[in-house]
PDB file of N, CA and C in Angstrom:
ATOM      1  N   MET Q   1    -200.454  14.426  33.895  1.00 54.00           N
ATOM      2  CA  MET Q   1    -200.488  13.248  33.136  1.00 54.00           C
ATOM      3  C   MET Q   1    -198.874  13.421  32.376  1.00 54.00           C
ATOM      4  N   ALA Q   2    -198.128  12.137  32.399  1.00 61.00           N
ATOM      5  CA  ALA Q   2    -196.964  12.218  31.661  1.00 61.00           C
ATOM      6  C   ALA Q   2    -196.917  12.316  30.465  1.00 61.00           C
ATOM      7  N   SER Q   3    -196.108  12.736  29.225  1.00 66.00           N
ATOM      8  CA  SER Q   3    -196.257  12.654  28.331  1.00 66.00           C
ATOM      9  C   SER Q   3    -195.356  11.596  27.944  1.00 66.00           C
ATOM     10  N   PRO Q   4    -195.663  10.828  26.500  1.00 74.00           N
ATOM     11  CA  PRO Q   4    -195.266   9.609  26.185  1.00 74.00           C
ATOM     12  C   PRO Q   4    -193.626  10.068  25.971  1.00 74.00           C
ATOM     13  N   VAL Q   5    -192.596   9.231  26.297  1.00 80.00           N
ATOM     14  CA  VAL Q   5    -191.275   9.413  25.786  1.00 80.00           C
ATOM     15  C   VAL Q   5    -191.035   8.936  24.749  1.00 80.00           C
ATOM     16  N   ARG Q   6    -190.285   9.696  24.136  1.00 85.00           N
ATOM     17  CA  ARG Q   6    -190.275   9.599  22.465  1.00 85.00           C
ATOM     18  C   ARG Q   6    -188.578   9.306  22.498  1.00 85.00           C
ATOM     19  N   THR Q   7    -188.882   7.824  22.066  1.00 90.00           N
ATOM     20  CA  THR Q   7    -187.346   6.918  21.942  1.00 90.00           C
ATOM     21  C   THR Q   7    -186.819   7.139  20.556  1.00 90.00           C
ATOM     22  N   PRO Q   8    -185.694   6.616  20.229  1.00 89.00           N
ATOM     23  CA  PRO Q   8    -185.069   6.755  18.792  1.00 89.00           C
ATOM     24  C   PRO Q   8    -185.545   6.274  18.062  1.00 89.00           C
ATOM     25  N   TYR Q   9    -186.008   4.943  18.478  1.00 91.00           N
ATOM     26  CA  TYR Q   9    -187.054   4.267  17.525  1.00 91.00           C
ATOM     27  C   TYR Q   9    -188.135   4.933  16.825  1.00 91.00           C
ATOM     28  N   SER Q  10    -189.061   5.625  17.728  1.00 92.00           N
ATOM     29  CA  SER Q  10    -190.065   6.027  17.671  1.00 92.00           C
ATOM     30  C   SER Q  10    -189.881   7.385  16.786  1.00 92.00           C
ATOM     31  N   ALA Q  11    -188.638   8.202  17.066  1.00 92.00           N
ATOM     32  CA  ALA Q  11    -188.149   9.034  16.083  1.00 92.00           C
ATOM     33  C   ALA Q  11    -187.785   8.788  14.713  1.00 92.00           C
ATOM     34  N   CYS Q  12    -187.306   7.552  14.679  1.00 92.00           N
ATOM     35  CA  CYS Q  12    -187.019   7.250  12.922  1.00 92.00           C
ATOM     36  C   CYS Q  12    -188.399   6.510  12.484  1.00 92.00           C
ATOM     37  N   ALA Q  13    -189.485   6.188  13.505  1.00 93.00           N
ATOM     38  CA  ALA Q  13    -190.563   5.598  12.520  1.00 93.00           C
ATOM     39  C   ALA Q  13    -191.291   6.703  12.164  1.00 93.00           C
ATOM     40  N   GLU Q  14    -191.541   7.975  12.868  1.00 94.00           N
ATOM     41  CA  GLU Q  14    -192.068   8.973  12.548  1.00 94.00           C
ATOM     42  C   GLU Q  14    -191.319   9.711  11.353  1.00 94.00           C
ATOM     43  N   GLU Q  15    -189.750   9.608  11.196  1.00 94.00           N
ATOM     44  CA  GLU Q  15    -189.044  10.457   9.792  1.00 94.00           C
ATOM     45  C   GLU Q  15    -189.608   9.452   9.041  1.00 94.00           C
ATOM     46  N   GLY Q  16    -189.560   7.961   8.869  1.00 94.00           N
ATOM     47  CA  GLY Q  16    -189.334   7.217   7.821  1.00 94.00           C
ATOM     48  C   GLY Q  16    -191.204   7.262   7.449  1.00 94.00           C
ATOM     49  N   THR Q  17    -192.439   7.649   8.241  1.00 95.00           N
ATOM     50  CA  THR Q  17    -193.695   8.163   7.780  1.00 95.00           C
ATOM     51  C   THR Q  17    -193.716   9.408   6.693  1.00 95.00           C
ATOM     52  N   ARG Q  18    -192.963  10.251   7.471  1.00 95.00           N
ATOM     53  CA  ARG Q  18    -193.028  11.437   6.910  1.00 95.00           C
ATOM     54  C   ARG Q  18    -192.097  11.515   5.378  1.00 95.00           C
ATOM     55  N   LEU Q  19    -191.440  10.532   5.375  1.00 93.00           N
ATOM     56  CA  LEU Q  19    -190.531  10.230   3.961  1.00 93.00           C
ATOM     57  C   LEU Q  19    -191.707   9.613   3.058  1.00 93.00           C
ATOM     58  N   ASP Q  20    -192.325   8.586   3.655  1.00 95.00           N
ATOM     59  CA  ASP Q  20    -193.513   7.838   2.710  1.00 95.00           C
ATOM     60  C   ASP Q  20    -194.535   8.920   2.142  1.00 95.00           C
ATOM     61  N   ALA Q  21    -195.140   9.869   3.033  1.00 94.00           N
ATOM     62  CA  ALA Q  21    -195.443  10.834   2.962  1.00 94.00           C
ATOM     63  C   ALA Q  21    -195.396  11.826   1.538  1.00 94.00           C
ATOM     64  N   ALA Q  22    -194.040  11.886   1.847  1.00 92.00           N
ATOM     65  CA  ALA Q  22    -193.289  13.008   0.990  1.00 92.00           C
ATOM     66  C   ALA Q  22    -193.262  12.448  -0.593  1.00 92.00           C
ATOM     67  N   LEU Q  23    -193.010  11.055  -0.330  1.00 92.00           N
ATOM     68  CA  LEU Q  23    -192.944  10.244  -2.088  1.00 92.00           C
ATOM     69  C   LEU Q  23    -193.963  10.299  -2.504  1.00 92.00           C
ATOM     70  N   LYS Q  24    -195.291   9.592  -1.530  1.00 93.00           N
ATOM     71  CA  LYS Q  24    -196.232   9.592  -2.499  1.00 93.00           C
ATOM     72  C   LYS Q  24    -197.026  11.038  -2.741  1.00 93.00           C
ATOM     73  N   GLY Q  25    -196.500  12.362  -1.981  1.00 91.00           N
ATOM     74  CA  GLY Q  25    -196.795  13.359  -2.472  1.00 91.00           C
ATOM     75  C   GLY Q  25    -196.702  13.894  -3.737  1.00 91.00           C
ATOM     76  N   VAL Q  26    -195.192  13.246  -4.363  1.00 88.00           N
ATOM     77  CA  VAL Q  26    -195.124  13.801  -5.254  1.00 88.00           C
ATOM     78  C   VAL Q  26    -195.174  12.722  -6.524  1.00 88.00           C
ATOM     79  N   GLY Q  27    -196.007  11.737  -6.264  1.00 89.00           N
ATOM     80  CA  GLY Q  27    -196.869  10.738  -7.306  1.00 89.00           C
ATOM     81  C   GLY Q  27    -195.539   9.296  -7.182  1.00 89.00           C
ATOM     82  N   ILE Q  28    -194.812   9.183  -6.194  1.00 90.00           N
ATOM     83  CA  ILE Q  28    -194.510   7.857  -6.174  1.00 90.00           C
ATOM     84  C   ILE Q  28    -194.816   6.822  -5.605  1.00 90.00           C
ATOM     85  N   ASP Q  29    -195.113   5.782  -6.007  1.00 91.00           N
ATOM     86  CA  ASP Q  29    -195.877   4.756  -5.190  1.00 91.00           C
ATOM     87  C   ASP Q  29    -195.076   3.676  -4.707  1.00 91.00           C
ATOM     88  N   ALA Q  30    -194.021   3.883  -3.650  1.00 92.00           N
ATOM     89  CA  ALA Q  30    -193.105   2.679  -3.003  1.00 92.00           C
ATOM     90  C   ALA Q  30    -193.598   2.185  -1.687  1.00 92.00           C
ATOM     91  N   PRO Q  31    -193.044   0.974  -1.837  1.00 93.00           N
ATOM     92  CA  PRO Q  31    -193.197   0.411  -0.196  1.00 93.00           C
ATOM     93  C   PRO Q  31    -192.871   1.013   1.018  1.00 93.00           C
ATOM     94  N   PRO Q  32    -193.406   0.763   2.066  1.00 94.00           N
ATOM     95  CA  PRO Q  32    -193.174   1.675   3.312  1.00 94.00           C
ATOM     96  C   PRO Q  32    -191.651   1.630   3.780  1.00 94.00           C
ATOM     97  N   SER Q  33    -191.127   2.748   4.195  1.00 94.00           N
ATOM     98  CA  SER Q  33    -189.867   2.892   5.036  1.00 94.00           C
ATOM     99  C   SER Q  33    -189.801   1.940   6.266  1.00 94.00           C
ATOM    100  N   ALA Q  34    -188.675   1.177   6.503  1.00 94.00           N
ATOM    101  CA  ALA Q  34    -188.603   0.618   7.842  1.00 94.00           C
ATOM    102  C   ALA Q  34    -187.496   1.203   8.697  1.00 94.00           C
ATOM    103  N   VAL Q  35    -187.508   0.742   9.923  1.00 94.00           N
ATOM    104  CA  VAL Q  35    -186.548   1.187  10.927  1.00 94.00           C
ATOM    105  C   VAL Q  35    -185.666  -0.240  10.910  1.00 94.00           C
ATOM    106  N   SER Q  36    -184.124   0.148  11.101  1.00 94.00           N
ATOM    107  CA  SER Q  36    -183.090  -0.623  11.454  1.00 94.00           C
ATOM    108  C   SER Q  36    -182.640  -0.336  12.896  1.00 94.00           C
ATOM    109  N   VAL Q  37    -182.330  -1.288  13.464  1.00 93.00           N
ATOM    110  CA  VAL Q  37    -181.693  -1.332  15.016  1.00 93.00           C
ATOM    111  C   VAL Q  37    -180.551  -2.291  14.955  1.00 93.00           C
ATOM    112  N   THR Q  38    -179.609  -1.295  15.063  1.00 92.00           N
ATOM    113  CA  THR Q  38    -178.080  -2.379  15.162  1.00 92.00           C
ATOM    114  C   THR Q  38    -177.435  -1.990  16.455  1.00 92.00           C
ATOM    115  N   GLU Q  39    -176.226  -2.512  16.378  1.00 92.00           N
ATOM    116  CA  GLU Q  39    -175.648  -2.251  17.872  1.00 92.00           C
ATOM    117  C   GLU Q  39    -174.238  -1.680  17.362  1.00 92.00           C
ATOM    118  N   ASP Q  40    -173.523  -0.809  18.065  1.00 88.00           N
ATOM    119  CA  ASP Q  40    -172.073  -0.184  17.279  1.00 88.00           C
ATOM    120  C   ASP Q  40    -171.329  -0.006  18.664  1.00 88.00           C
ATOM    121  N   GLY Q  41    -170.630  -0.482  19.071  1.00 90.00           N
ATOM    122  CA  GLY Q  41    -169.594  -0.418  19.986  1.00 90.00           C
ATOM    123  C   GLY Q  41    -170.596  -0.299  21.783  1.00 90.00           C
ATOM    124  N   GLY Q  42    -171.630  -1.282  21.464  1.00 90.00           N
ATOM    125  CA  GLY Q  42    -172.236  -1.347  22.797  1.00 90.00           C
ATOM    126  C   GLY Q  42    -173.473  -0.317  22.610  1.00 90.00           C
ATOM    127  N   VAL Q  43    -173.900   0.422  21.368  1.00 91.00           N
ATOM    128  CA  VAL Q  43    -174.725   1.401  21.632  1.00 91.00           C
ATOM    129  C   VAL Q  43    -175.665   1.145  20.487  1.00 91.00           C
ATOM    130  N   MET Q  44    -177.019   0.705  21.140  1.00 91.00           N
ATOM    131  CA  MET Q  44    -178.367   0.643  19.982  1.00 91.00           C
ATOM    132  C   MET Q  44    -178.271   1.812  19.393  1.00 91.00           C
ATOM    133  N   VAL Q  45    -178.043   1.716  17.774  1.00 92.00           N
ATOM    134  CA  VAL Q  45    -178.509   3.022  16.509  1.00 92.00           C
ATOM    135  C   VAL Q  45    -179.750   2.339  16.069  1.00 92.00           C
ATOM    136  N   SER Q  46    -180.684   3.459  16.079  1.00 92.00           N
ATOM    137  CA  SER Q  46    -181.674   3.478  14.670  1.00 92.00           C
ATOM    138  C   SER Q  46    -181.415   4.356  13.573  1.00 92.00           C
ATOM    139  N   ARG Q  47    -181.864   3.637  12.754  1.00 94.00           N
ATOM    140  CA  ARG Q  47    -181.872   4.441  11.363  1.00 94.00           C
ATOM    141  C   ARG Q  47    -183.262   4.191  10.494  1.00 94.00           C
ATOM    142  N   VAL Q  48    -183.328   4.939   9.866  1.00 94.00           N
ATOM    143  CA  VAL Q  48    -184.498   5.049   8.650  1.00 94.00           C
ATOM    144  C   VAL Q  48    -183.826   4.050   7.807  1.00 94.00           C
ATOM    145  N   VAL Q  49    -184.462   2.876   7.201  1.00 93.00           N
ATOM    146  CA  VAL Q  49    -184.262   2.437   5.923  1.00 93.00           C
ATOM    147  C   VAL Q  49    -185.235   2.547   4.760  1.00 93.00           C
ATOM    148  N   PRO Q  50    -185.012   3.652   3.960  1.00 93.00           N
ATOM    149  CA  PRO Q  50    -185.936   4.110   2.873  1.00 93.00           C
ATOM    150  C   PRO Q  50    -185.935   2.955   1.975  1.00 93.00           C
ATOM    151  N   PRO Q  51    -187.691   2.720   1.343  1.00 93.00           N
ATOM    152  CA  PRO Q  51    -188.033   1.923   0.468  1.00 93.00           C
ATOM    153  C   PRO Q  51    -186.657   1.701  -0.611  1.00 93.00           C
ATOM    154  N   LEU Q  52    -186.722   0.504  -1.339  1.00 93.00           N
ATOM    155  CA  LEU Q  52    -186.181   0.364  -2.789  1.00 93.00           C
ATOM    156  C   LEU Q  52    -187.095   0.929  -3.728  1.00 93.00           C
ATOM    157  N   LEU Q  53    -186.438   1.801  -4.623  1.00 93.00           N
ATOM    158  CA  LEU Q  53    -187.066   2.500  -5.449  1.00 93.00           C
ATOM    159  C   LEU Q  53    -186.699   1.637  -7.179  1.00 93.00           C
ATOM    160  N   THR Q  54    -187.683   1.652  -7.897  1.00 93.00           N
ATOM    161  CA  THR Q  54    -187.332   1.247  -9.390  1.00 93.00           C
ATOM    162  C   THR Q  54    -186.412   2.225 -10.034  1.00 93.00           C
ATOM    163  N   PRO Q  55    -185.611   1.925 -10.885  1.00 93.00           N
ATOM    164  CA  PRO Q  55    -184.917   2.823 -11.497  1.00 93.00           C
ATOM    165  C   PRO Q  55    -185.577   4.124 -12.247  1.00 93.00           C
ATOM    166  N   SER Q  56    -187.028   3.636 -12.799  1.00 92.00           N
ATOM    167  CA  SER Q  56    -187.610   4.834 -13.077  1.00 92.00           C
ATOM    168  C   SER Q  56    -188.117   5.503 -12.241  1.00 92.00           C
ATOM    169  N   GLN Q  57    -188.312   5.209 -10.938  1.00 92.00           N
ATOM    170  CA  GLN Q  57    -188.995   5.883  -9.797  1.00 92.00           C
ATOM    171  C   GLN Q  57    -187.689   6.700  -9.195  1.00 92.00           C
ATOM    172  N   THR Q  58    -186.474   6.248  -9.165  1.00 92.00           N
ATOM    173  CA  THR Q  58    -185.035   6.843  -8.828  1.00 92.00           C
ATOM    174  C   THR Q  58    -185.088   8.164  -9.874  1.00 92.00           C
ATOM    175  N   ALA Q  59    -185.031   7.962 -11.515  1.00 92.00           N
ATOM    176  CA  ALA Q  59    -184.674   9.065 -12.167  1.00 92.00           C
ATOM    177  C   ALA Q  59    -185.586  10.118 -11.912  1.00 92.00           C
ATOM    178  N   ARG Q  60    -187.091   9.991 -11.921  1.00 91.00           N
ATOM    179  CA  ARG Q  60    -188.450  10.835 -11.390  1.00 91.00           C
ATOM    180  C   ARG Q  60    -187.895  11.545 -10.240  1.00 91.00           C
ATOM    181  N   LEU Q  61    -187.569  11.041  -9.102  1.00 90.00           N
ATOM    182  CA  LEU Q  61    -187.253  11.481  -7.926  1.00 90.00           C
ATOM    183  C   LEU Q  61    -185.908  12.593  -8.341  1.00 90.00           C
ATOM    184  N   ALA Q  62    -184.876  11.894  -9.215  1.00 90.00           N
ATOM    185  CA  ALA Q  62    -183.770  12.769  -8.986  1.00 90.00           C
ATOM    186  C   ALA Q  62    -184.122  13.947  -9.959  1.00 90.00           C
ATOM    187  N   ARG Q  63    -185.044  13.808 -11.024  1.00 88.00           N
ATOM    188  CA  ARG Q  63    -185.574  15.195 -11.677  1.00 88.00           C
ATOM    189  C   ARG Q  63    -186.147  16.426 -10.661  1.00 88.00           C
ATOM    190  N   ILE Q  64    -186.976  15.849  -9.957  1.00 86.00           N
ATOM    191  CA  ILE Q  64    -187.767  16.497  -9.088  1.00 86.00           C
ATOM    192  C   ILE Q  64    -186.949  17.116  -7.847  1.00 86.00           C
ATOM    193  N   VAL Q  65    -186.023  16.650  -7.507  1.00 85.00           N
ATOM    194  CA  VAL Q  65    -184.903  17.329  -6.274  1.00 85.00           C
ATOM    195  C   VAL Q  65    -184.125  18.022  -7.509  1.00 85.00           C
ATOM    196  N   ARG Q  66    -183.682  17.949  -8.596  1.00 84.00           N
ATOM    197  CA  ARG Q  66    -183.024  18.920  -9.262  1.00 84.00           C
ATOM    198  C   ARG Q  66    -183.653  20.018  -9.521  1.00 84.00           C
ATOM    199  N   ALA Q  67    -184.995  19.993  -9.867  1.00 81.00           N
ATOM    200  CA  ALA Q  67    -185.274  20.949 -10.151  1.00 81.00           C
ATOM    201  C   ALA Q  67    -185.952  22.152  -8.835  1.00 81.00           C
ATOM    202  N   ALA Q  68    -186.373  21.329  -7.858  1.00 78.00           N
ATOM    203  CA  ALA Q  68    -186.510  22.047  -6.528  1.00 78.00           C
ATOM    204  C   ALA Q  68    -184.979  22.689  -6.277  1.00 78.00           C
ATOM    205  N   ARG Q  69    -183.766  21.909  -6.453  1.00 77.00           N
ATOM    206  CA  ARG Q  69    -182.562  22.927  -6.209  1.00 77.00           C
ATOM    207  C   ARG Q  69    -182.541  23.945  -7.088  1.00 77.00           C
ATOM    208  N   ALA Q  70    -183.088  24.006  -8.396  1.00 76.00           N
ATOM    209  CA  ALA Q  70    -182.885  24.835  -9.229  1.00 76.00           C
ATOM    210  C   ALA Q  70    -183.743  26.284  -9.031  1.00 76.00           C
ATOM    211  N   GLY Q  71    -184.781  25.766  -8.007  1.00 68.00           N
ATOM    212  CA  GLY Q  71    -185.664  27.200  -7.646  1.00 68.00           C
ATOM    213  C   GLY Q  71    -186.751  27.052  -7.995  1.00 68.00           C
ATOM    214  N   ASP Q  72    -187.310  26.439  -9.241  1.00 57.00           N
ATOM    215  CA  ASP Q  72    -188.523  26.755  -9.931  1.00 57.00           C
ATOM    216  C   ASP Q  72    -189.480  25.828  -9.289  1.00 57.00           C
ATOM    217  N   GLY Q  73    -189.443  24.565  -8.666  1.00 48.00           N
ATOM    218  CA  GLY Q  73    -189.932  23.594  -8.047  1.00 48.00           C
ATOM    219  C   GLY Q  73    -190.882  22.865  -8.659  1.00 48.00           C
ATOM    220  N   ARG Q  74    -190.238  22.822 -10.035  1.00 54.00           N
ATOM    221  CA  ARG Q  74    -191.207  21.701 -10.968  1.00 54.00           C
ATOM    222  C   ARG Q  74    -190.363  20.773 -11.556  1.00 54.00           C
ATOM    223  N   PRO Q  75    -190.680  19.592 -11.904  1.00 50.00           N
ATOM    224  CA  PRO Q  75    -189.829  18.560 -12.565  1.00 50.00           C
ATOM    225  C   PRO Q  75    -189.252  19.029 -14.145  1.00 50.00           C
ATOM    226  N   ASP Q  76    -188.102  19.271 -14.346  1.00 56.00           N
ATOM    227  CA  ASP Q  76    -188.003  19.241 -15.503  1.00 56.00           C
ATOM    228  C   ASP Q  76    -187.511  18.485 -16.559  1.00 56.00           C
ATOM    229  N   ASP Q  77    -188.130  18.558 -17.931  1.00 63.00           N
ATOM    230  CA  ASP Q  77    -187.768  18.029 -19.153  1.00 63.00           C
ATOM    231  C   ASP Q  77    -186.677  18.055 -19.475  1.00 63.00           C
ATOM    232  N   LEU Q  78    -185.710  16.989 -19.356  1.00 64.00           N
ATOM    233  CA  LEU Q  78    -184.237  17.326 -19.571  1.00 64.00           C
ATOM    234  C   LEU Q  78    -184.231  17.490 -21.096  1.00 64.00           C
ATOM    235  N   SER Q  79    -185.038  16.498 -22.333  1.00 62.00           N
ATOM    236  CA  SER Q  79    -184.837  16.392 -23.426  1.00 62.00           C
ATOM    237  C   SER Q  79    -185.439  17.691 -24.207  1.00 62.00           C
ATOM    238  N   ALA Q  80    -186.698  18.043 -23.992  1.00 67.00           N
ATOM    239  CA  ALA Q  80    -187.252  19.539 -24.225  1.00 67.00           C
ATOM    240  C   ALA Q  80    -186.149  20.564 -23.974  1.00 67.00           C
ATOM    241  N   ARG Q  81    -185.874  20.484 -22.692  1.00 70.00           N
ATOM    242  CA  ARG Q  81    -184.580  21.545 -22.481  1.00 70.00           C
ATOM    243  C   ARG Q  81    -183.410  21.856 -23.098  1.00 70.00           C
ATOM    244  N   ASN Q  82    -182.639  20.239 -23.448  1.00 69.00           N
ATOM    245  CA  ASN Q  82    -181.745  20.195 -24.215  1.00 69.00           C
ATOM    246  C   ASN Q  82    -181.814  20.558 -25.657  1.00 69.00           C
ATOM    247  N   ALA Q  83    -183.266  19.983 -26.376  1.00 68.00           N
ATOM    248  CA  ALA Q  83    -183.736  20.616 -27.577  1.00 68.00           C
ATOM    249  C   ALA Q  83    -183.642  22.154 -27.787  1.00 68.00           C
ATOM    250  N   GLU Q  84    -184.404  22.977 -26.846  1.00 74.00           N
ATOM    251  CA  GLU Q  84    -184.213  24.011 -26.960  1.00 74.00           C
ATOM    252  C   GLU Q  84    -182.705  24.765 -26.645  1.00 74.00           C
ATOM    253  N   ARG Q  85    -181.726  24.297 -26.078  1.00 74.00           N
ATOM    254  CA  ARG Q  85    -180.638  24.737 -25.920  1.00 74.00           C
ATOM    255  C   ARG Q  85    -180.041  24.296 -27.474  1.00 74.00           C
ATOM    256  N   THR Q  86    -179.775  23.064 -28.012  1.00 73.00           N
ATOM    257  CA  THR Q  86    -179.528  23.232 -29.312  1.00 73.00           C
ATOM    258  C   THR Q  86    -179.685  23.604 -30.218  1.00 73.00           C
ATOM    259  N   ARG Q  87    -181.145  23.834 -30.525  1.00 72.00           N
ATOM    260  CA  ARG Q  87    -181.691  25.069 -31.349  1.00 72.00           C
ATOM    261  C   ARG Q  87    -181.242  26.466 -31.291  1.00 72.00           C
ATOM    262  N   ARG Q  88    -181.156  26.707 -30.052  1.00 76.00           N
ATOM    263  CA  ARG Q  88    -180.738  28.295 -30.115  1.00 76.00           C
ATOM    264  C   ARG Q  88    -179.090  28.454 -30.344  1.00 76.00           C
ATOM    265  N   ALA Q  89    -178.080  27.457 -29.931  1.00 74.00           N
ATOM    266  CA  ALA Q  89    -176.767  27.149 -30.341  1.00 74.00           C
ATOM    267  C   ALA Q  89    -176.756  27.301 -31.834  1.00 74.00           C
ATOM    268  N   LEU Q  90    -177.542  26.426 -32.446  1.00 72.00           N
ATOM    269  CA  LEU Q  90    -177.244  26.478 -34.199  1.00 72.00           C
ATOM    270  C   LEU Q  90    -177.884  27.448 -34.914  1.00 72.00           C
ATOM    271  N   GLY Q  91    -178.898  28.089 -34.484  1.00 70.00           N
ATOM    272  CA  GLY Q  91    -179.200  29.496 -35.040  1.00 70.00           C
ATOM    273  C   GLY Q  91    -180.213  29.035 -35.605  1.00 70.00           C
ATOM    274  N   PRO Q  92    -180.972  30.419 -36.483  1.00 67.00           N
ATOM    275  CA  PRO Q  92    -182.054  30.243 -37.701  1.00 67.00           C
ATOM    276  C   PRO Q  92    -181.793  29.247 -38.554  1.00 67.00           C
ATOM    277  N   ASN Q  93    -180.621  29.201 -39.129  1.00 62.00           N
ATOM    278  CA  ASN Q  93    -180.401  28.311 -40.266  1.00 62.00           C
ATOM    279  C   ASN Q  93    -179.906  26.987 -39.847  1.00 62.00           C
ATOM    280  N   ALA Q  94    -180.262  26.520 -38.544  1.00 63.00           N
ATOM    281  CA  ALA Q  94    -180.151  24.935 -38.497  1.00 63.00           C
ATOM    282  C   ALA Q  94    -180.622  23.977 -39.520  1.00 63.00           C
ATOM    283  N   GLY Q  95    -179.597  23.029 -39.896  1.00 62.00           N
ATOM    284  CA  GLY Q  95    -180.077  22.008 -41.077  1.00 62.00           C
ATOM    285  C   GLY Q  95    -180.302  22.843 -42.203  1.00 62.00           C
ATOM    286  N   LYS Q  96    -179.875  23.828 -42.603  1.00 66.00           N
ATOM    287  CA  LYS Q  96    -180.154  24.458 -44.002  1.00 66.00           C
ATOM    288  C   LYS Q  96    -178.797  24.365 -44.801  1.00 66.00           C
ATOM    289  N   ARG Q  97    -178.720  24.180 -45.831  1.00 67.00           N
ATOM    290  CA  ARG Q  97    -177.463  24.429 -46.353  1.00 67.00           C
ATOM    291  C   ARG Q  97    -176.937  26.246 -46.642  1.00 67.00           C
ATOM    292  N   THR Q  98    -175.741  26.658 -46.007  1.00 68.00           N
ATOM    293  CA  THR Q  98    -175.796  27.638 -46.280  1.00 68.00           C
ATOM    294  C   THR Q  98    -174.330  27.981 -47.041  1.00 68.00           C
ATOM    295  N   ASP Q  99    -173.968  29.112 -47.500  1.00 70.00           N
ATOM    296  CA  ASP Q  99    -172.893  29.435 -48.129  1.00 70.00           C
ATOM    297  C   ASP Q  99    -171.441  29.695 -47.467  1.00 70.00           C
ATOM    298  N   GLY Q 100    -171.429  29.410 -46.165  1.00 66.00           N
ATOM    299  CA  GLY Q 100    -170.344  29.772 -45.246  1.00 66.00           C
ATOM    300  C   GLY Q 100    -170.608  30.877 -44.488  1.00 66.00           C
ATOM    301  N   SER Q 101    -171.600  31.970 -44.538  1.00 68.00           N
ATOM    302  CA  SER Q 101    -171.808  32.857 -43.880  1.00 68.00           C
ATOM    303  C   SER Q 101    -173.085  33.305 -43.555  1.00 68.00           C
ATOM    304  N   GLY Q 102    -173.618  32.200 -43.701  1.00 64.00           N
ATOM    305  CA  GLY Q 102    -174.958  32.113 -43.166  1.00 64.00           C
ATOM    306  C   GLY Q 102    -175.981  32.233 -44.161  1.00 64.00           C
ATOM    307  N   ARG Q 103    -175.817  32.618 -45.266  1.00 69.00           N
ATOM    308  CA  ARG Q 103    -176.936  32.983 -46.267  1.00 69.00           C
ATOM    309  C   ARG Q 103    -177.262  31.728 -46.848  1.00 69.00           C
ATOM    310  N   PRO Q 104    -178.578  31.372 -46.987  1.00 67.00           N
ATOM    311  CA  PRO Q 104    -178.831  30.190 -47.586  1.00 67.00           C
ATOM    312  C   PRO Q 104    -178.555  30.090 -49.490  1.00 67.00           C
ATOM    313  N   CYS Q 105    -177.973  29.217 -49.447  1.00 68.00           N
ATOM    314  CA  CYS Q 105    -178.109  28.615 -50.628  1.00 68.00           C
ATOM    315  C   CYS Q 105    -178.686  27.583 -51.257  1.00 68.00           C
ATOM    316  N   SER Q 106    -178.882  27.520 -52.638  1.00 65.00           N
ATOM    317  CA  SER Q 106    -180.020  26.982 -53.251  1.00 65.00           C
ATOM    318  C   SER Q 106    -179.535  25.653 -53.574  1.00 65.00           C
ATOM    319  N   ALA Q 107    -179.951  24.753 -53.694  1.00 54.00           N
ATOM    320  CA  ALA Q 107    -179.459  23.286 -54.239  1.00 54.00           C
ATOM    321  C   ALA Q 107    -179.242  23.018 -55.275  1.00 54.00           C
ATOM    322  N   SER Q 108    -178.442  22.770 -56.301  1.00 51.00           N
ATOM    323  CA  SER Q 108    -178.249  22.578 -57.783  1.00 51.00           C
ATOM    324  C   SER Q 108    -178.081  21.116 -57.985  1.00 51.00           C
TER     325      SER Q 108
END
């Protein structure tokens, strides 16, 4: 029995299904991907059309991808990371009145 022929359209449809599963796996509920078929210079071209995401879904996906590229595999919380970086940069006397050499001074 011959195996079914894998067409460019079916290959794109499979990849669209994999993309939808990956989005669902990270908690993004989006409409399903589609396959677009166009003609370019007499050649039929199939491509995956990813789903349209809301701005918040796009931001979440960007954080997930950024974290994956950083290597830890977890979404990063930018506000917590920036707050920690600011706290370290300002040192232990952040927000306190000092005499210029870092020693606290009393308010009179």
